[in-house]
Amino acid sequence: MFETTINDITIKLETDLSVFSPSAIDSGTLAMLSFLDLKEEDKVLDLGCGQGPVGIYCAKILGENRVVMCDVSSEAVNISKSNAVLNNLDNLCIIESNGFANIEDKDFTVILSNPPYHTDFSVAKEFIENGFKHLVVGGTMFMVTKRLEWYKNKLTSIFGGVKVREKDGYYVFIAEKRAPSISKKKKEQKNTLSKKLQRKQKPKK
């Protein structure tokens, strides 16, 4: 177990080698949280919660009824549930879900994610496209990775724009949902981008 303080909020975490960054909260997550300014009325989704630091941090600020956490890993979900209790958040909603598969709410104002950027982009693609659908208009998606171009282009194609901040070797992407759906123009941009990416990913003969 370790204890850490983020922006004057102290969190205790039990951990396990089966989850991401088992010995400390990783620098990418800390970079993302440094740009987060929660409002009292916010409703947060911690997408890919791991051992739970992001969701627990948000719940300590907003209250556990304003936060939902999820992860595809049953081990991560169980550890997050234990950590929620350890931090006196006994009723925090933590769901086992492959991306948005088991997430029914579509009224989030903030979605936070540190996606697995060492693999292909399929997970991040699903997170971004379905993240847009689960945000209210005016809601914001935060993502943190060490890769710039693909995430910048993908978020722009779905959200119509994205702010990029850099800290400690990580890129933090902040994308606001400005309309109920992706416009025709944005869809055309998305299709063009997809074709470009497909050409880039084709093996050279």
JSON list of C-alpha atoms in Angstrom, two decimals:
[
{"chain": "A", "resi": 1, "resn": "MET", "atom": "CA", "xyz": [0.00, 0.00, 0.00]},
{"chain": "A", "resi": 2, "resn": "PHE", "atom": "CA", "xyz": [1.12, 3.57, -0.61]},
{"chain": "A", "resi": 3, "resn": "GLU", "atom": "CA", "xyz": [-0.26, 7.00, 0.19]},
{"chain": "A", "resi": 4, "resn": "THR", "atom": "CA", "xyz": [-0.04, 10.08, -2.02]},
{"chain": "A", "resi": 5, "resn": "THR", "atom": "CA", "xyz": [-1.33, 13.65, -2.03]},
{"chain": "A", "resi": 6, "resn": "ILE", "atom": "CA", "xyz": [-2.61, 15.31, -5.21]},
{"chain": "A", "resi": 7, "resn": "ASN", "atom": "CA", "xyz": [-3.62, 18.97, -5.03]},
{"chain": "A", "resi": 8, "resn": "ASP", "atom": "CA", "xyz": [-4.06, 18.68, -1.24]},
{"chain": "A", "resi": 9, "resn": "ILE", "atom": "CA", "xyz": [-6.20, 15.52, -1.61]},
{"chain": "A", "resi": 10, "resn": "THR", "atom": "CA", "xyz": [-4.69, 12.51, 0.15]},
{"chain": "A", "resi": 11, "resn": "ILE", "atom": "CA", "xyz": [-5.32, 9.06, -1.32]},
{"chain": "A", "resi": 12, "resn": "LYS", "atom": "CA", "xyz": [-4.42, 5.63, 0.04]},
{"chain": "A", "resi": 13, "resn": "LEU", "atom": "CA", "xyz": [-4.01, 2.82, -2.45]},
{"chain": "A", "resi": 14, "resn": "GLU", "atom": "CA", "xyz": [-3.56, -0.90, -2.08]},
{"chain": "A", "resi": 15, "resn": "THR", "atom": "CA", "xyz": [-1.95, -2.25, -5.21]},
{"chain": "A", "resi": 16, "resn": "ASP", "atom": "CA", "xyz": [-1.04, -5.37, -7.11]},
{"chain": "A", "resi": 17, "resn": "LEU", "atom": "CA", "xyz": [1.46, -6.27, -9.81]},
{"chain": "A", "resi": 18, "resn": "SER", "atom": "CA", "xyz": [-1.43, -7.15, -12.14]},
{"chain": "A", "resi": 19, "resn": "VAL", "atom": "CA", "xyz": [-2.47, -3.49, -12.51]},
{"chain": "A", "resi": 20, "resn": "PHE", "atom": "CA", "xyz": [-0.81, -0.56, -14.26]},
{"chain": "A", "resi": 21, "resn": "SER", "atom": "CA", "xyz": [1.83, 1.37, -12.28]},
{"chain": "A", "resi": 22, "resn": "PRO", "atom": "CA", "xyz": [1.62, -0.75, -9.10]},
{"chain": "A", "resi": 23, "resn": "SER", "atom": "CA", "xyz": [4.14, 1.16, -6.98]},
{"chain": "A", "resi": 24, "resn": "ALA", "atom": "CA", "xyz": [3.01, 4.76, -7.49]},
{"chain": "A", "resi": 25, "resn": "ILE", "atom": "CA", "xyz": [0.60, 6.93, -9.44]},
{"chain": "A", "resi": 26, "resn": "ASP", "atom": "CA", "xyz": [2.22, 7.31, -12.86]},
{"chain": "A", "resi": 27, "resn": "SER", "atom": "CA", "xyz": [3.46, 10.64, -14.16]},
{"chain": "A", "resi": 28, "resn": "GLY", "atom": "CA", "xyz": [0.96, 10.69, -17.04]},
{"chain": "A", "resi": 29, "resn": "THR", "atom": "CA", "xyz": [-2.01, 10.48, -14.69]},
{"chain": "A", "resi": 30, "resn": "LEU", "atom": "CA", "xyz": [-0.55, 13.22, -12.51]},
{"chain": "A", "resi": 31, "resn": "ALA", "atom": "CA", "xyz": [0.01, 15.38, -15.59]},
{"chain": "A", "resi": 32, "resn": "MET", "atom": "CA", "xyz": [-3.63, 14.94, -16.65]},
{"chain": "A", "resi": 33, "resn": "LEU", "atom": "CA", "xyz": [-4.98, 15.73, -13.19]},
{"chain": "A", "resi": 34, "resn": "SER", "atom": "CA", "xyz": [-2.88, 18.91, -13.04]},
{"chain": "A", "resi": 35, "resn": "PHE", "atom": "CA", "xyz": [-5.06, 20.38, -15.81]},
{"chain": "A", "resi": 36, "resn": "LEU", "atom": "CA", "xyz": [-8.37, 19.24, -14.29]},
{"chain": "A", "resi": 37, "resn": "ASP", "atom": "CA", "xyz": [-10.58, 21.87, -12.67]},
{"chain": "A", "resi": 38, "resn": "LEU", "atom": "CA", "xyz": [-13.71, 20.16, -11.38]},
{"chain": "A", "resi": 39, "resn": "LYS", "atom": "CA", "xyz": [-16.96, 22.02, -10.83]},
{"chain": "A", "resi": 40, "resn": "GLU", "atom": "CA", "xyz": [-19.52, 21.13, -8.17]},
{"chain": "A", "resi": 41, "resn": "GLU", "atom": "CA", "xyz": [-22.05, 20.03, -10.79]},
{"chain": "A", "resi": 42, "resn": "ASP", "atom": "CA", "xyz": [-19.65, 17.76, -12.71]},
{"chain": "A", "resi": 43, "resn": "LYS", "atom": "CA", "xyz": [-20.32, 14.08, -13.31]},
{"chain": "A", "resi": 44, "resn": "VAL", "atom": "CA", "xyz": [-17.12, 12.15, -14.01]},
{"chain": "A", "resi": 45, "resn": "LEU", "atom": "CA", "xyz": [-16.28, 8.89, -15.76]},
{"chain": "A", "resi": 46, "resn": "ASP", "atom": "CA", "xyz": [-12.88, 7.37, -14.98]},
{"chain": "A", "resi": 47, "resn": "LEU", "atom": "CA", "xyz": [-12.42, 5.28, -18.13]},
{"chain": "A", "resi": 48, "resn": "GLY", "atom": "CA", "xyz": [-9.91, 2.48, -17.58]},
{"chain": "A", "resi": 49, "resn": "CYS", "atom": "CA", "xyz": [-9.60, 3.11, -13.86]},
{"chain": "A", "resi": 50, "resn": "GLY", "atom": "CA", "xyz": [-6.83, 0.62, -13.03]},
{"chain": "A", "resi": 51, "resn": "GLN", "atom": "CA", "xyz": [-6.31, 0.65, -9.26]},
{"chain": "A", "resi": 52, "resn": "GLY", "atom": "CA", "xyz": [-8.55, 3.71, -8.99]},
{"chain": "A", "resi": 53, "resn": "PRO", "atom": "CA", "xyz": [-6.54, 6.87, -8.23]},
{"chain": "A", "resi": 54, "resn": "VAL", "atom": "CA", "xyz": [-8.33, 9.15, -10.70]},
{"chain": "A", "resi": 55, "resn": "GLY", "atom": "CA", "xyz": [-11.88, 8.19, -9.78]},
{"chain": "A", "resi": 56, "resn": "ILE", "atom": "CA", "xyz": [-11.12, 8.19, -6.06]},
{"chain": "A", "resi": 57, "resn": "TYR", "atom": "CA", "xyz": [-9.49, 11.63, -6.35]},
{"chain": "A", "resi": 58, "resn": "CYS", "atom": "CA", "xyz": [-12.57, 13.00, -8.15]},
{"chain": "A", "resi": 59, "resn": "ALA", "atom": "CA", "xyz": [-14.98, 11.37, -5.70]},
{"chain": "A", "resi": 60, "resn": "LYS", "atom": "CA", "xyz": [-13.16, 12.97, -2.76]},
{"chain": "A", "resi": 61, "resn": "ILE", "atom": "CA", "xyz": [-13.83, 16.34, -4.37]},
{"chain": "A", "resi": 62, "resn": "LEU", "atom": "CA", "xyz": [-17.33, 15.85, -5.81]},
{"chain": "A", "resi": 63, "resn": "GLY", "atom": "CA", "xyz": [-18.79, 13.04, -3.71]},
{"chain": "A", "resi": 64, "resn": "GLU", "atom": "CA", "xyz": [-19.14, 9.39, -4.70]},
{"chain": "A", "resi": 65, "resn": "ASN", "atom": "CA", "xyz": [-22.54, 9.88, -6.35]},
{"chain": "A", "resi": 66, "resn": "ARG", "atom": "CA", "xyz": [-20.91, 12.11, -9.01]},
{"chain": "A", "resi": 67, "resn": "VAL", "atom": "CA", "xyz": [-18.32, 9.58, -10.20]},
{"chain": "A", "resi": 68, "resn": "VAL", "atom": "CA", "xyz": [-18.39, 6.33, -12.19]},
{"chain": "A", "resi": 69, "resn": "MET", "atom": "CA", "xyz": [-15.30, 4.16, -12.68]},
{"chain": "A", "resi": 70, "resn": "CYS", "atom": "CA", "xyz": [-14.76, 1.26, -15.06]},
{"chain": "A", "resi": 71, "resn": "ASP", "atom": "CA", "xyz": [-12.10, -1.13, -16.30]},
{"chain": "A", "resi": 72, "resn": "VAL", "atom": "CA", "xyz": [-12.02, -4.18, -18.56]},
{"chain": "A", "resi": 73, "resn": "SER", "atom": "CA", "xyz": [-9.97, -6.06, -15.94]},
{"chain": "A", "resi": 74, "resn": "SER", "atom": "CA", "xyz": [-11.85, -7.80, -13.13]},
{"chain": "A", "resi": 75, "resn": "GLU", "atom": "CA", "xyz": [-8.67, -7.63, -11.03]},
{"chain": "A", "resi": 76, "resn": "ALA", "atom": "CA", "xyz": [-8.50, -3.85, -11.48]},
{"chain": "A", "resi": 77, "resn": "VAL", "atom": "CA", "xyz": [-12.18, -3.48, -10.60]},
{"chain": "A", "resi": 78, "resn": "ASN", "atom": "CA", "xyz": [-11.76, -5.52, -7.42]},
{"chain": "A", "resi": 79, "resn": "ILE", "atom": "CA", "xyz": [-8.68, -3.55, -6.36]},
{"chain": "A", "resi": 80, "resn": "SER", "atom": "CA", "xyz": [-10.47, -0.25, -7.10]},
{"chain": "A", "resi": 81, "resn": "LYS", "atom": "CA", "xyz": [-13.42, -1.34, -4.97]},
{"chain": "A", "resi": 82, "resn": "SER", "atom": "CA", "xyz": [-11.08, -2.16, -2.08]},
{"chain": "A", "resi": 83, "resn": "ASN", "atom": "CA", "xyz": [-9.34, 1.18, -2.51]},
{"chain": "A", "resi": 84, "resn": "ALA", "atom": "CA", "xyz": [-12.64, 3.03, -2.56]},
{"chain": "A", "resi": 85, "resn": "VAL", "atom": "CA", "xyz": [-13.51, 1.50, 0.83]},
{"chain": "A", "resi": 86, "resn": "LEU", "atom": "CA", "xyz": [-10.00, 2.29, 2.09]},
{"chain": "A", "resi": 87, "resn": "ASN", "atom": "CA", "xyz": [-10.70, 5.94, 1.25]},
{"chain": "A", "resi": 88, "resn": "ASN", "atom": "CA", "xyz": [-14.15, 5.95, 2.91]},
{"chain": "A", "resi": 89, "resn": "LEU", "atom": "CA", "xyz": [-16.01, 5.85, -0.41]},
{"chain": "A", "resi": 90, "resn": "ASP", "atom": "CA", "xyz": [-18.07, 2.71, 0.21]},
{"chain": "A", "resi": 91, "resn": "ASN", "atom": "CA", "xyz": [-20.74, 3.50, -2.40]},
{"chain": "A", "resi": 92, "resn": "LEU", "atom": "CA", "xyz": [-18.55, 4.53, -5.32]},
{"chain": "A", "resi": 93, "resn": "CYS", "atom": "CA", "xyz": [-19.84, 3.04, -8.59]},
{"chain": "A", "resi": 94, "resn": "ILE", "atom": "CA", "xyz": [-17.12, 0.82, -10.13]},
{"chain": "A", "resi": 95, "resn": "ILE", "atom": "CA", "xyz": [-18.07, -1.32, -13.13]},
{"chain": "A", "resi": 96, "resn": "GLU", "atom": "CA", "xyz": [-16.32, -4.06, -15.08]},
{"chain": "A", "resi": 97, "resn": "SER", "atom": "CA", "xyz": [-16.69, -2.93, -18.68]},
{"chain": "A", "resi": 98, "resn": "ASN", "atom": "CA", "xyz": [-14.84, -3.33, -21.95]},
{"chain": "A", "resi": 99, "resn": "GLY", "atom": "CA", "xyz": [-14.71, 0.34, -22.85]},
{"chain": "A", "resi": 100, "resn": "PHE", "atom": "CA", "xyz": [-18.28, 1.66, -22.85]},
{"chain": "A", "resi": 101, "resn": "ALA", "atom": "CA", "xyz": [-19.96, -1.75, -23.22]},
{"chain": "A", "resi": 102, "resn": "ASN", "atom": "CA", "xyz": [-21.58, -1.61, -19.77]},
{"chain": "A", "resi": 103, "resn": "ILE", "atom": "CA", "xyz": [-21.75, 2.17, -19.36]},
{"chain": "A", "resi": 104, "resn": "GLU", "atom": "CA", "xyz": [-25.36, 3.27, -19.79]},
{"chain": "A", "resi": 105, "resn": "ASP", "atom": "CA", "xyz": [-25.16, 6.89, -18.59]},
{"chain": "A", "resi": 106, "resn": "LYS", "atom": "CA", "xyz": [-24.73, 9.51, -21.29]},
{"chain": "A", "resi": 107, "resn": "ASP", "atom": "CA", "xyz": [-24.75, 12.59, -19.10]},
{"chain": "A", "resi": 108, "resn": "PHE", "atom": "CA", "xyz": [-21.09, 12.84, -18.11]},
{"chain": "A", "resi": 109, "resn": "THR", "atom": "CA", "xyz": [-19.54, 16.29, -18.06]},
{"chain": "A", "resi": 110, "resn": "VAL", "atom": "CA", "xyz": [-15.98, 14.96, -17.73]},
{"chain": "A", "resi": 111, "resn": "ILE", "atom": "CA", "xyz": [-14.37, 11.77, -19.03]},
{"chain": "A", "resi": 112, "resn": "LEU", "atom": "CA", "xyz": [-10.80, 11.01, -17.95]},
{"chain": "A", "resi": 113, "resn": "SER", "atom": "CA", "xyz": [-8.61, 8.37, -19.54]},
{"chain": "A", "resi": 114, "resn": "ASN", "atom": "CA", "xyz": [-4.99, 7.23, -19.65]},
{"chain": "A", "resi": 115, "resn": "PRO", "atom": "CA", "xyz": [-5.35, 4.71, -22.52]},
{"chain": "A", "resi": 116, "resn": "PRO", "atom": "CA", "xyz": [-2.88, 1.91, -23.31]},
{"chain": "A", "resi": 117, "resn": "TYR", "atom": "CA", "xyz": [-0.82, 3.78, -25.89]},
{"chain": "A", "resi": 118, "resn": "HIS", "atom": "CA", "xyz": [1.85, 1.08, -26.34]},
{"chain": "A", "resi": 119, "resn": "THR", "atom": "CA", "xyz": [-0.60, -1.05, -28.34]},
{"chain": "A", "resi": 120, "resn": "ASP", "atom": "CA", "xyz": [-2.47, -0.30, -31.57]},
{"chain": "A", "resi": 121, "resn": "PHE", "atom": "CA", "xyz": [-5.02, 2.51, -31.66]},
{"chain": "A", "resi": 122, "resn": "SER", "atom": "CA", "xyz": [-8.19, 0.37, -31.56]},
{"chain": "A", "resi": 123, "resn": "VAL", "atom": "CA", "xyz": [-8.81, 0.90, -27.83]},
{"chain": "A", "resi": 124, "resn": "ALA", "atom": "CA", "xyz": [-8.19, 4.65, -28.02]},
{"chain": "A", "resi": 125, "resn": "LYS", "atom": "CA", "xyz": [-10.41, 4.89, -31.12]},
{"chain": "A", "resi": 126, "resn": "GLU", "atom": "CA", "xyz": [-13.31, 3.27, -29.25]},
{"chain": "A", "resi": 127, "resn": "PHE", "atom": "CA", "xyz": [-12.71, 5.43, -26.18]},
{"chain": "A", "resi": 128, "resn": "ILE", "atom": "CA", "xyz": [-12.78, 8.65, -28.22]},
{"chain": "A", "resi": 129, "resn": "GLU", "atom": "CA", "xyz": [-15.74, 7.83, -30.48]},
{"chain": "A", "resi": 130, "resn": "ASN", "atom": "CA", "xyz": [-17.95, 6.50, -27.69]},
{"chain": "A", "resi": 131, "resn": "GLY", "atom": "CA", "xyz": [-16.66, 9.07, -25.22]},
{"chain": "A", "resi": 132, "resn": "PHE", "atom": "CA", "xyz": [-18.18, 11.76, -27.45]},
{"chain": "A", "resi": 133, "resn": "LYS", "atom": "CA", "xyz": [-21.54, 9.98, -27.30]},
{"chain": "A", "resi": 134, "resn": "HIS", "atom": "CA", "xyz": [-21.50, 9.70, -23.50]},
{"chain": "A", "resi": 135, "resn": "LEU", "atom": "CA", "xyz": [-20.74, 13.37, -22.84]},
{"chain": "A", "resi": 136, "resn": "VAL", "atom": "CA", "xyz": [-23.28, 16.14, -22.53]},
{"chain": "A", "resi": 137, "resn": "VAL", "atom": "CA", "xyz": [-22.87, 19.12, -24.84]},
{"chain": "A", "resi": 138, "resn": "GLY", "atom": "CA", "xyz": [-20.24, 21.26, -23.16]},
{"chain": "A", "resi": 139, "resn": "GLY", "atom": "CA", "xyz": [-18.65, 18.20, -21.56]},
{"chain": "A", "resi": 140, "resn": "THR", "atom": "CA", "xyz": [-14.95, 17.52, -21.85]},
{"chain": "A", "resi": 141, "resn": "MET", "atom": "CA", "xyz": [-12.77, 14.49, -22.54]},
{"chain": "A", "resi": 142, "resn": "PHE", "atom": "CA", "xyz": [-9.27, 14.40, -21.05]},
{"chain": "A", "resi": 143, "resn": "MET", "atom": "CA", "xyz": [-6.73, 11.92, -22.37]},
{"chain": "A", "resi": 144, "resn": "VAL", "atom": "CA", "xyz": [-3.04, 11.56, -21.64]},
{"chain": "A", "resi": 145, "resn": "THR", "atom": "CA", "xyz": [-0.45, 9.71, -23.75]},
{"chain": "A", "resi": 146, "resn": "LYS", "atom": "CA", "xyz": [3.12, 9.99, -25.01]},
{"chain": "A", "resi": 147, "resn": "ARG", "atom": "CA", "xyz": [1.95, 10.07, -28.62]},
{"chain": "A", "resi": 148, "resn": "LEU", "atom": "CA", "xyz": [0.87, 13.31, -30.28]},
{"chain": "A", "resi": 149, "resn": "GLU", "atom": "CA", "xyz": [-0.22, 13.23, -33.90]},
{"chain": "A", "resi": 150, "resn": "TRP", "atom": "CA", "xyz": [-2.72, 10.34, -33.97]},
{"chain": "A", "resi": 151, "resn": "TYR", "atom": "CA", "xyz": [-4.54, 11.48, -30.83]},
{"chain": "A", "resi": 152, "resn": "LYS", "atom": "CA", "xyz": [-4.57, 15.11, -31.90]},
{"chain": "A", "resi": 153, "resn": "ASN", "atom": "CA", "xyz": [-5.99, 14.20, -35.32]},
{"chain": "A", "resi": 154, "resn": "LYS", "atom": "CA", "xyz": [-8.53, 11.69, -34.00]},
{"chain": "A", "resi": 155, "resn": "LEU", "atom": "CA", "xyz": [-9.88, 13.94, -31.26]},
{"chain": "A", "resi": 156, "resn": "THR", "atom": "CA", "xyz": [-10.10, 16.84, -33.71]},
{"chain": "A", "resi": 157, "resn": "SER", "atom": "CA", "xyz": [-11.99, 14.71, -36.22]},
{"chain": "A", "resi": 158, "resn": "ILE", "atom": "CA", "xyz": [-14.59, 13.71, -33.61]},
{"chain": "A", "resi": 159, "resn": "PHE", "atom": "CA", "xyz": [-14.83, 16.78, -31.38]},
{"chain": "A", "resi": 160, "resn": "GLY", "atom": "CA", "xyz": [-14.02, 19.45, -33.96]},
{"chain": "A", "resi": 161, "resn": "GLY", "atom": "CA", "xyz": [-10.95, 20.62, -32.06]},
{"chain": "A", "resi": 162, "resn": "VAL", "atom": "CA", "xyz": [-8.66, 19.79, -29.18]},
{"chain": "A", "resi": 163, "resn": "LYS", "atom": "CA", "xyz": [-6.31, 21.61, -26.82]},
{"chain": "A", "resi": 164, "resn": "VAL", "atom": "CA", "xyz": [-2.93, 19.97, -26.25]},
{"chain": "A", "resi": 165, "resn": "ARG", "atom": "CA", "xyz": [-0.85, 20.55, -23.14]},
{"chain": "A", "resi": 166, "resn": "GLU", "atom": "CA", "xyz": [2.58, 19.05, -22.49]},
{"chain": "A", "resi": 167, "resn": "LYS", "atom": "CA", "xyz": [3.96, 18.15, -19.09]},
{"chain": "A", "resi": 168, "resn": "ASP", "atom": "CA", "xyz": [6.72, 15.81, -17.88]},
{"chain": "A", "resi": 169, "resn": "GLY", "atom": "CA", "xyz": [7.06, 14.17, -21.28]},
{"chain": "A", "resi": 170, "resn": "TYR", "atom": "CA", "xyz": [3.31, 13.53, -21.68]},
{"chain": "A", "resi": 171, "resn": "TYR", "atom": "CA", "xyz": [0.67, 15.10, -23.90]},
{"chain": "A", "resi": 172, "resn": "VAL", "atom": "CA", "xyz": [-2.63, 15.94, -22.23]},
{"chain": "A", "resi": 173, "resn": "PHE", "atom": "CA", "xyz": [-5.52, 16.31, -24.68]},
{"chain": "A", "resi": 174, "resn": "ILE", "atom": "CA", "xyz": [-8.57, 18.35, -23.69]},
{"chain": "A", "resi": 175, "resn": "ALA", "atom": "CA", "xyz": [-11.53, 18.09, -26.11]},
{"chain": "A", "resi": 176, "resn": "GLU", "atom": "CA", "xyz": [-14.89, 19.78, -25.57]},
{"chain": "A", "resi": 177, "resn": "LYS", "atom": "CA", "xyz": [-18.13, 18.44, -27.04]},
{"chain": "A", "resi": 178, "resn": "ARG", "atom": "CA", "xyz": [-19.62, 21.49, -28.74]},
{"chain": "A", "resi": 179, "resn": "ALA", "atom": "CA", "xyz": [-22.55, 19.91, -30.60]},
{"chain": "A", "resi": 180, "resn": "PRO", "atom": "CA", "xyz": [-24.92, 16.95, -30.06]},
{"chain": "A", "resi": 181, "resn": "SER", "atom": "CA", "xyz": [-23.45, 15.02, -32.98]},
{"chain": "A", "resi": 182, "resn": "ILE", "atom": "CA", "xyz": [-20.48, 15.02, -35.33]},
{"chain": "A", "resi": 183, "resn": "SER", "atom": "CA", "xyz": [-21.20, 17.38, -38.21]},
{"chain": "A", "resi": 184, "resn": "LYS", "atom": "CA", "xyz": [-21.16, 16.18, -41.83]},
{"chain": "A", "resi": 185, "resn": "LYS", "atom": "CA", "xyz": [-17.94, 18.12, -42.39]},
{"chain": "A", "resi": 186, "resn": "LYS", "atom": "CA", "xyz": [-16.30, 16.47, -39.40]},
{"chain": "A", "resi": 187, "resn": "LYS", "atom": "CA", "xyz": [-17.44, 13.05, -40.57]},
{"chain": "A", "resi": 188, "resn": "GLU", "atom": "CA", "xyz": [-15.84, 13.72, -43.95]},
{"chain": "A", "resi": 189, "resn": "GLN", "atom": "CA", "xyz": [-12.63, 14.76, -42.18]},
{"chain": "A", "resi": 190, "resn": "LYS", "atom": "CA", "xyz": [-12.81, 11.58, -40.09]},
{"chain": "A", "resi": 191, "resn": "ASN", "atom": "CA", "xyz": [-13.21, 9.40, -43.18]},
{"chain": "A", "resi": 192, "resn": "THR", "atom": "CA", "xyz": [-10.31, 11.15, -44.91]},
{"chain": "A", "resi": 193, "resn": "LEU", "atom": "CA", "xyz": [-8.14, 10.67, -41.84]},
{"chain": "A", "resi": 194, "resn": "SER", "atom": "CA", "xyz": [-9.08, 6.99, -41.62]},
{"chain": "A", "resi": 195, "resn": "LYS", "atom": "CA", "xyz": [-8.06, 6.44, -45.24]},
{"chain": "A", "resi": 196, "resn": "LYS", "atom": "CA", "xyz": [-4.74, 8.21, -44.66]},
{"chain": "A", "resi": 197, "resn": "LEU", "atom": "CA", "xyz": [-4.05, 6.08, -41.60]},
{"chain": "A", "resi": 198, "resn": "GLN", "atom": "CA", "xyz": [-4.95, 2.91, -43.49]},
{"chain": "A", "resi": 199, "resn": "ARG", "atom": "CA", "xyz": [-2.47, 3.80, -46.24]},
{"chain": "A", "resi": 200, "resn": "LYS", "atom": "CA", "xyz": [0.25, 4.52, -43.66]},
{"chain": "A", "resi": 201, "resn": "GLN", "atom": "CA", "xyz": [-0.37, 1.22, -41.90]},
{"chain": "A", "resi": 202, "resn": "LYS", "atom": "CA", "xyz": [-0.21, -0.89, -45.07]},
{"chain": "A", "resi": 203, "resn": "PRO", "atom": "CA", "xyz": [2.97, -2.99, -45.10]},
{"chain": "A", "resi": 204, "resn": "LYS", "atom": "CA", "xyz": [5.48, -1.87, -47.69]},
{"chain": "A", "resi": 205, "resn": "LYS", "atom": "CA", "xyz": [6.32, -4.42, -50.36]}
]
